[in-house]
Backbone as CSV, one residue per row, in Angstrom:
resi,resn,N_x,N_y,N_z,CA_x,CA_y,CA_z,C_x,C_y,C_z
1,MET,-11.108,8.526,6.634,-11.405,6.963,7.188,-10.442,7.034,8.051
2,MET,-11.613,6.357,9.287,-10.622,6.187,10.575,-10.024,5.377,10.556
3,PRO,-8.692,5.000,11.169,-8.073,4.032,11.686,-8.584,2.803,12.105
4,SER,-8.094,1.929,12.102,-8.193,0.328,11.850,-8.154,0.165,13.743
5,ASP,-9.196,-0.271,14.382,-8.676,-0.666,15.168,-8.786,-2.761,15.431
6,PHE,-8.001,-3.134,14.140,-7.881,-4.425,13.952,-6.856,-4.689,14.734
7,LYS,-6.730,-5.629,15.280,-5.738,-6.894,15.780,-5.470,-8.504,15.892
8,ILE,-4.370,-8.401,15.780,-4.448,-9.990,15.677,-3.181,-10.477,16.645
9,LEU,-4.003,-11.296,17.547,-3.321,-11.953,18.563,-2.612,-13.266,18.435
10,SER,-1.015,-13.366,18.278,-0.656,-14.984,18.055,-0.277,-15.761,19.528
11,HIS,0.022,-16.945,19.306,0.697,-17.850,20.365,1.075,-19.079,19.134
12,LEU,2.226,-18.730,19.347,3.214,-20.123,19.024,3.493,-20.975,19.873
13,ASN,2.559,-22.063,19.702,2.893,-23.446,20.254,3.591,-25.150,19.649
14,SER,4.905,-25.014,19.765,5.178,-25.933,19.002,5.956,-25.514,17.515
15,SER,4.471,-26.831,17.124,4.369,-26.118,15.572,2.920,-25.691,14.780
16,TYR,2.343,-25.070,15.854,1.285,-24.828,15.972,0.690,-23.269,15.914
17,LEU,0.141,-22.177,15.511,0.334,-21.113,15.242,-1.189,-20.502,15.131
18,HIS,-1.448,-20.124,16.707,-2.904,-19.714,16.691,-2.800,-18.432,16.549
19,LEU,-4.321,-17.964,15.892,-4.152,-16.440,15.311,-5.215,-15.940,15.951
20,LYS,-5.636,-14.897,16.696,-7.085,-14.624,17.394,-6.856,-12.917,16.250
21,LEU,-8.260,-13.032,15.356,-8.817,-11.982,14.513,-9.497,-10.803,15.582
22,VAL,-9.210,-9.901,15.848,-10.043,-8.897,17.097,-10.764,-7.261,16.251
23,GLY,-11.677,-7.499,15.988,-11.969,-6.070,15.944,-12.265,-6.408,14.316
24,ASP,-12.759,-5.440,13.684,-13.366,-4.843,12.173,-12.428,-6.033,11.046
25,PHE,-13.095,-6.395,10.162,-11.988,-7.275,9.217,-12.494,-6.778,7.964
26,ASP,-11.582,-5.580,7.429,-11.279,-4.561,5.987,-10.221,-4.714,5.478
27,ARG,-10.129,-4.221,4.304,-9.147,-4.662,3.105,-7.531,-3.886,3.921
28,ALA,-7.398,-3.754,4.905,-6.506,-2.993,5.597,-5.916,-4.193,6.548
29,SER,-6.400,-5.069,7.153,-6.661,-5.660,8.231,-6.209,-7.224,7.166
30,ALA,-7.208,-7.338,6.246,-6.900,-8.867,5.778,-5.396,-8.734,4.988
31,LYS,-4.784,-7.382,4.722,-3.475,-7.557,4.083,-2.817,-7.742,4.965
32,GLN,-2.978,-7.815,6.131,-1.770,-7.549,7.398,-1.826,-9.135,7.642
33,LEU,-3.014,-10.018,7.825,-3.500,-10.905,8.111,-2.650,-11.799,7.285
34,ILE,-2.634,-11.761,5.429,-1.691,-12.773,4.574,-0.079,-12.245,4.977
35,GLU,0.008,-11.284,5.040,1.206,-11.122,5.507,2.059,-11.879,6.716
36,LEU,0.781,-11.697,7.648,1.548,-12.726,8.893,1.341,-14.283,7.987
37,LEU,0.667,-14.900,7.222,0.647,-16.001,6.813,1.391,-16.369,5.948
38,TRP,1.912,-15.550,4.977,2.962,-15.948,4.360,4.234,-15.746,5.164
39,LYS,4.789,-14.922,6.060,5.824,-15.028,7.350,5.304,-16.711,7.813
40,TYR,5.038,-16.897,8.324,4.640,-18.064,8.503,4.476,-19.912,8.218
41,CYS,4.181,-19.573,6.919,3.114,-21.080,6.408,4.325,-22.112,6.062
42,ARG,5.407,-21.876,5.876,6.614,-22.310,5.723,6.927,-22.793,7.353
43,LYS,6.938,-21.753,8.537,7.786,-22.537,9.722,7.261,-23.480,10.659
44,VAL,5.793,-23.756,10.302,4.830,-24.371,11.130,3.957,-25.198,10.466
45,SER,3.974,-25.814,10.971,2.585,-27.376,9.971,0.858,-26.951,10.012
46,THR,0.703,-26.131,11.144,-1.186,-25.210,11.146,-0.939,-24.215,11.963
47,ILE,-1.875,-23.636,11.293,-2.508,-22.372,10.977,-3.472,-22.231,12.087
48,ILE,-3.783,-22.131,12.879,-5.459,-22.235,13.765,-5.802,-20.511,13.580
49,ILE,-7.082,-20.616,12.415,-7.445,-18.697,12.684,-8.383,-18.736,13.279
50,HIS,-8.851,-18.492,14.411,-9.908,-17.641,15.667,-10.791,-16.594,14.781
51,THR,-11.577,-17.547,14.760,-12.400,-15.825,13.806,-13.414,-14.826,14.779
52,ASP,-14.051,-15.333,15.876,-14.948,-15.019,17.158,-15.024,-14.062,17.251
53,CYS,-13.746,-12.680,17.402,-13.595,-11.667,18.134,-13.604,-10.643,16.679
54,ILE,-14.431,-11.033,15.603,-14.212,-10.812,14.289,-15.480,-9.503,14.850
55,ARG,-16.038,-8.258,14.470,-16.845,-7.360,15.093,-17.737,-7.189,13.705
56,ARG,-16.959,-6.957,12.537,-17.834,-6.730,11.107,-16.592,-7.296,10.328
57,VAL,-17.099,-7.527,8.981,-16.376,-8.258,7.882,-16.760,-7.067,6.848
58,VAL,-15.994,-6.552,5.852,-16.029,-5.662,4.830,-16.337,-7.016,3.952
59,PRO,-17.493,-7.360,3.051,-17.599,-8.484,1.819,-16.628,-8.377,1.063
60,LEU,-16.935,-6.938,0.756,-16.282,-6.616,-0.646,-14.985,-6.529,-0.222
61,ASP,-14.304,-6.333,0.750,-12.718,-6.248,1.011,-12.000,-7.838,1.232
62,LEU,-13.077,-8.956,1.073,-12.357,-10.628,0.820,-11.849,-10.915,-0.049
63,GLN,-12.770,-10.148,-1.621,-12.079,-10.857,-2.286,-10.348,-11.190,-2.747
64,GLU,-9.707,-9.996,-2.627,-8.417,-9.900,-2.458,-7.651,-11.145,-1.225
65,PHE,-8.218,-11.260,-0.466,-7.300,-12.034,0.781,-8.117,-13.513,0.638
66,ARG,-8.873,-14.016,-0.079,-9.420,-14.907,-0.618,-8.643,-15.707,-1.774
67,ARG,-8.056,-14.619,-2.609,-7.482,-14.715,-3.753,-5.643,-15.420,-3.743
68,GLU,-5.376,-14.869,-2.657,-3.898,-15.236,-1.894,-3.926,-16.152,-1.019
69,PHE,-5.166,-16.227,0.260,-5.611,-17.528,0.556,-5.451,-18.971,0.116
70,GLU,-5.784,-18.937,-1.428,-6.174,-20.218,-1.769,-5.018,-20.418,-2.650
71,ARG,-4.083,-19.379,-3.065,-2.626,-19.377,-3.201,-1.367,-20.063,-2.563
72,MET,-2.438,-19.770,-1.072,-1.260,-20.006,0.113,-1.579,-21.492,0.542
73,LYS,-2.575,-22.223,0.123,-2.952,-23.469,0.117,-2.180,-24.389,0.287
74,SER,-1.593,-24.006,-1.517,-0.147,-24.979,-1.789,0.584,-25.568,-0.822
75,GLU,0.995,-24.508,0.104,2.235,-24.120,0.881,1.969,-25.506,1.885
76,PRO,2.842,-26.078,2.208,2.913,-27.379,3.185,2.397,-26.520,4.595
77,VAL,1.201,-26.210,4.829,1.017,-26.525,6.074,-1.078,-26.216,5.973
78,GLN,-1.672,-26.978,7.396,-2.375,-27.011,7.762,-3.111,-26.096,7.832
79,PHE,-4.825,-25.233,6.872,-4.831,-24.178,7.858,-6.021,-24.361,8.674
80,ILE,-6.920,-24.574,9.219,-7.720,-24.365,10.437,-8.667,-22.666,10.869
81,LEU,-9.978,-22.842,10.523,-10.449,-21.666,10.815,-11.666,-21.915,11.904
82,THR,-11.769,-21.348,12.607,-12.584,-21.497,13.456,-13.863,-20.042,13.678
83,GLY,-14.952,-20.723,14.506,-15.594,-19.434,15.017,-16.349,-18.704,14.033
84,GLU,-18.007,-17.423,14.236,-18.705,-16.842,13.384,-18.102,-17.275,12.538
85,HIS,-16.907,-16.587,11.918,-16.833,-15.412,11.128,-15.755,-16.643,9.722
86,ALA,-15.632,-17.492,10.562,-14.884,-18.855,9.551,-15.171,-19.065,7.921
87,ALA,-16.366,-18.702,8.248,-17.219,-19.488,6.421,-16.726,-18.153,5.589
88,LEU,-16.273,-17.213,6.005,-16.654,-15.909,5.405,-15.320,-15.842,4.690
89,LEU,-14.008,-16.324,5.315,-12.702,-16.267,5.270,-12.275,-17.451,4.293
90,LYS,-12.970,-18.676,3.566,-12.289,-19.632,3.255,-12.957,-19.058,1.793
């Protein structure tokens, strides 16, 4: 298996965290994103996830991400997903 070229570019602005997902979204990148979301979900009011720079989404790897993301929605943070792949991650 080839190493992932996935990156998460982040920008913290007041109580808003912007995350720009770049590259292929697979199981490893989903885990990386979940870890980052858990780290910040109690520290900011809003997390905005930009998906326009995702090159490819591996659908089978989304199940675990969606399960964790659903659990996270009970936290006191608002999630906003934007871009071409936003619907796939919800």
